[in-house]
XYZ file of C-alpha atoms in Angstrom:
265
model
C -4.808 10.790 31.849
C -7.516 8.938 29.856
C -7.235 5.195 29.357
C -5.891 4.267 25.901
C -8.346 2.848 23.373
C -5.560 0.764 21.786
C -2.777 -0.689 23.956
C 0.202 -2.406 22.311
C 2.667 -4.202 24.548
C 6.007 -5.843 23.612
C 4.781 -6.581 20.093
C 7.103 -8.627 17.908
C 6.595 -10.151 14.463
C 9.095 -12.484 12.802
C 8.551 -13.994 9.367
C 10.330 -17.273 8.719
C 11.192 -18.825 5.376
C 13.171 -22.005 5.870
C 16.206 -21.132 7.969
C 15.891 -17.424 7.135
C 14.038 -15.051 9.428
C 12.979 -11.441 8.956
C 12.106 -9.270 11.940
C 9.249 -7.037 10.775
C 8.491 -5.654 14.255
C 11.012 -5.800 17.069
C 9.488 -4.649 20.378
C 6.638 -2.183 19.926
C 4.950 -0.450 22.855
C 2.335 2.152 21.937
C -0.904 3.673 23.244
C -3.509 5.265 20.965
C -6.319 7.295 22.504
C -10.024 7.629 21.809
C -10.790 10.274 19.181
C -7.193 10.970 18.187
C -5.651 10.893 14.729
C -2.404 8.928 14.820
C -0.009 8.695 11.886
C 2.432 5.795 11.522
C 5.180 7.276 9.347
C 8.015 5.344 7.783
C 9.683 4.258 4.572
C 8.778 1.131 2.639
C 9.710 -1.970 4.657
C 9.837 -0.135 7.981
C 7.107 -2.329 9.514
C 4.345 0.293 9.646
C 1.814 -1.673 7.563
C 2.582 -4.843 9.518
C 1.819 -2.939 12.730
C -1.468 -1.678 11.275
C -2.448 -5.195 10.191
C -1.757 -6.421 13.730
C -3.997 -3.728 15.218
C -6.750 -4.647 12.765
C -6.428 -8.316 13.662
C -5.411 -9.249 10.110
C -2.130 -10.799 11.268
C -1.038 -12.577 14.440
C 2.072 -11.445 16.313
C 4.981 -13.713 17.151
C 4.967 -12.239 20.644
C 3.161 -9.540 22.626
C -0.424 -8.332 23.022
C -2.833 -5.798 21.549
C -5.903 -4.659 23.484
C -8.677 -2.593 21.898
C -11.338 -1.073 24.121
C -10.444 -3.569 26.852
C -10.528 -6.660 24.614
C -7.289 -8.543 23.973
C -7.591 -9.187 20.236
C -4.338 -11.157 20.052
C -6.024 -13.904 22.097
C -9.142 -14.130 19.911
C -9.807 -16.892 17.398
C -10.684 -16.014 13.782
C -14.449 -16.109 14.345
C -14.318 -13.740 17.344
C -11.881 -11.474 15.493
C -14.213 -11.229 12.497
C -17.143 -10.290 14.726
C -14.994 -7.763 16.601
C -13.839 -6.110 13.366
C -17.380 -5.906 12.012
C -18.568 -4.006 15.050
C -15.648 -1.719 15.849
C -13.264 -1.329 12.901
C -13.331 0.254 9.438
C -10.495 -0.114 6.931
C -9.403 2.086 4.001
C -6.994 0.347 1.606
C -4.444 1.792 -0.806
C -5.718 -0.418 -3.650
C -9.395 0.342 -2.834
C -10.316 -3.410 -2.580
C -13.763 -2.927 -4.092
C -15.632 -5.913 -5.495
C -15.657 -5.354 -9.283
C -19.024 -7.050 -9.856
C -20.805 -4.775 -7.349
C -22.048 -1.195 -7.676
C -20.880 1.564 -5.346
C -24.007 1.146 -3.200
C -23.531 -2.613 -2.969
C -19.832 -2.272 -2.035
C -20.600 0.251 0.709
C -23.574 -1.720 2.049
C -21.561 -4.952 2.352
C -20.321 -4.419 5.956
C -23.906 -3.752 7.054
C -25.054 -7.028 5.509
C -22.520 -8.888 7.688
C -23.980 -7.060 10.704
C -27.424 -8.464 9.843
C -29.138 -5.253 8.680
C -31.973 -5.675 6.201
C -31.517 -4.628 2.595
C -33.610 -1.470 2.772
C -31.776 -0.148 5.837
C -28.281 -0.881 4.544
C -29.006 0.634 1.120
C -30.377 3.788 2.753
C -27.227 4.168 4.870
C -24.966 3.398 1.921
C -26.670 6.020 -0.264
C -26.534 8.627 2.504
C -22.793 8.246 3.043
C -22.053 8.071 -0.704
C -23.890 11.362 -1.019
C -21.757 12.736 1.847
C -18.542 11.860 -0.032
C -19.839 13.451 -3.242
C -20.846 10.375 -5.219
C -24.595 10.882 -5.642
C -24.320 10.342 -9.407
C -22.126 7.257 -9.174
C -24.140 5.080 -6.807
C -25.012 2.497 -9.455
C -21.608 2.526 -11.135
C -19.149 -0.315 -10.795
C -15.454 0.283 -9.973
C -14.356 0.113 -13.628
C -16.712 3.029 -14.383
C -15.048 5.312 -11.822
C -11.721 7.125 -11.492
C -9.168 6.188 -8.821
C -10.259 9.090 -6.624
C -13.907 8.103 -6.932
C -13.094 4.488 -6.088
C -11.211 5.613 -2.995
C -14.223 7.699 -1.936
C -16.319 4.526 -2.201
C -13.693 2.806 -0.034
C -13.921 5.608 2.534
C -17.722 5.421 2.561
C -17.512 1.657 3.134
C -15.075 2.130 6.045
C -17.288 4.691 7.795
C -20.784 3.377 6.962
C -21.266 1.377 10.172
C -19.829 4.193 12.351
C -16.885 2.143 13.656
C -14.997 3.143 16.784
C -11.689 3.002 14.873
C -10.770 3.533 11.209
C -7.457 2.194 9.926
C -6.142 3.690 6.671
C -3.208 1.973 4.963
C -1.529 4.379 2.498
C -4.985 5.741 1.538
C -3.508 8.253 -0.933
C -0.691 6.099 -2.304
C -2.334 5.647 -5.726
C -3.660 9.209 -6.081
C -2.398 12.466 -7.587
C -1.709 15.489 -5.374
C -5.089 17.196 -5.940
C -7.076 14.034 -5.240
C -4.862 13.330 -2.213
C -5.982 16.615 -0.634
C -9.644 15.810 -1.330
C -9.397 12.290 0.091
C -7.546 13.404 3.227
C -10.099 16.169 3.802
C -12.936 13.631 3.587
C -11.291 11.094 5.922
C -10.130 13.618 8.539
C -13.333 15.669 8.645
C -15.500 12.560 8.862
C -13.431 11.122 11.725
C -13.350 14.408 13.662
C -17.093 15.043 13.296
C -17.834 11.599 14.708
C -15.037 11.628 17.316
C -13.614 8.439 15.818
C -10.061 7.230 16.240
C -8.140 7.327 12.958
C -4.830 5.517 12.430
C -3.105 6.351 9.141
C -0.083 4.549 7.701
C 1.961 6.564 5.201
C 5.439 7.155 3.823
C 4.463 10.746 2.924
C 5.509 13.345 5.549
C 2.871 15.794 4.276
C 0.131 13.439 5.525
C 1.554 13.681 9.054
C 0.331 17.262 9.469
C -3.242 16.023 9.891
C -2.378 13.912 12.961
C -2.395 14.604 16.684
C 0.659 12.370 17.000
C 3.180 11.065 14.499
C 4.871 7.747 15.280
C 8.134 7.454 13.336
C 8.959 3.804 12.550
C 12.237 2.411 11.198
C 13.394 -1.200 10.893
C 10.534 -2.508 13.012
C 11.074 -0.111 15.910
C 9.543 3.159 17.065
C 12.223 5.820 16.576
C 10.259 8.688 18.084
C 6.758 9.992 18.766
C 6.043 13.556 17.729
C 3.203 15.492 19.356
C 1.347 17.928 17.105
C -0.318 20.612 19.234
C -2.197 22.062 16.263
C -2.981 19.349 13.704
C -4.108 20.635 10.318
C -7.886 20.678 9.976
C -8.672 20.790 6.259
C -11.654 22.722 4.906
C -14.575 20.727 3.599
C -13.674 19.768 0.020
C -15.799 20.933 -2.894
C -16.753 17.567 -4.322
C -18.025 17.923 -7.871
C -19.889 14.781 -8.791
C -20.017 14.770 -12.556
C -21.797 11.990 -14.372
C -19.740 10.196 -17.020
C -19.886 11.744 -20.463
C -22.491 10.171 -22.692
C -20.949 8.423 -25.666
C -21.933 9.823 -29.061
C -24.435 7.527 -30.697
C -23.350 6.277 -34.109
C -25.747 5.712 -36.934
C -26.188 2.077 -37.876
C -24.098 0.994 -40.827
C -25.619 1.992 -44.201
C -28.188 4.163 -42.424
C -26.614 7.562 -43.268
C -29.097 10.017 -44.855
C -28.708 10.404 -48.613
C -27.660 13.770 -50.057
C -30.462 15.997 -51.238
C -31.475 15.479 -54.851
C -30.571 11.794 -55.060
C -33.137 9.112 -55.712
C -33.751 6.162 -53.535
């Protein structure tokens, strides 16, 4: 049996507000393996996103440990955690989390800047992966100039640009329609499988679970069951049509309309 890439042991998270306490995670024990696609499935408030945030080092547990590739991230300080995430982890968010003042290229290149790559190198990599997700005509567009599906493709490109060992995706299709959901899932799954990356997806949508090697059912902060999927769905490569935005019709300046024939100036 191969050694797990992610090892979660006796994980517990309690939020306290005055004398009130809410148990978000009770006692989680879970192994996730190198190159697998794992789906954390549960309803809103089940604790699945909290568990994902713990694995990504975005939140600290009340109790328990998480090890990734032999490193105990729950014992790291914020500086070490940030460096660890930069080198090994990519993240796809439900709300895209793009910087509105930056173009698609600049948003995607940002993780590479934190890794110390020079501008030419990071822009080349950003453009290459934006082209791979079908956004060759949107590289210089800012988030407000793109649809939700296009913004999520920028988010996917940003998560994968530094070839991380693990990609975490938190409700990556939660804000998308059914057609765009299929496109986005095809991009994420095919990219992870081609690169043999570990992909952990959080969702409340059972249809997303078909893409995974294993489905971890979570309820009230506990693992209810783990479902093995012998034949996970491998989507075909999506046909990504990258259409440039329609050009706005130019209006004549005021009082500049041509005069009807036969009239004098």
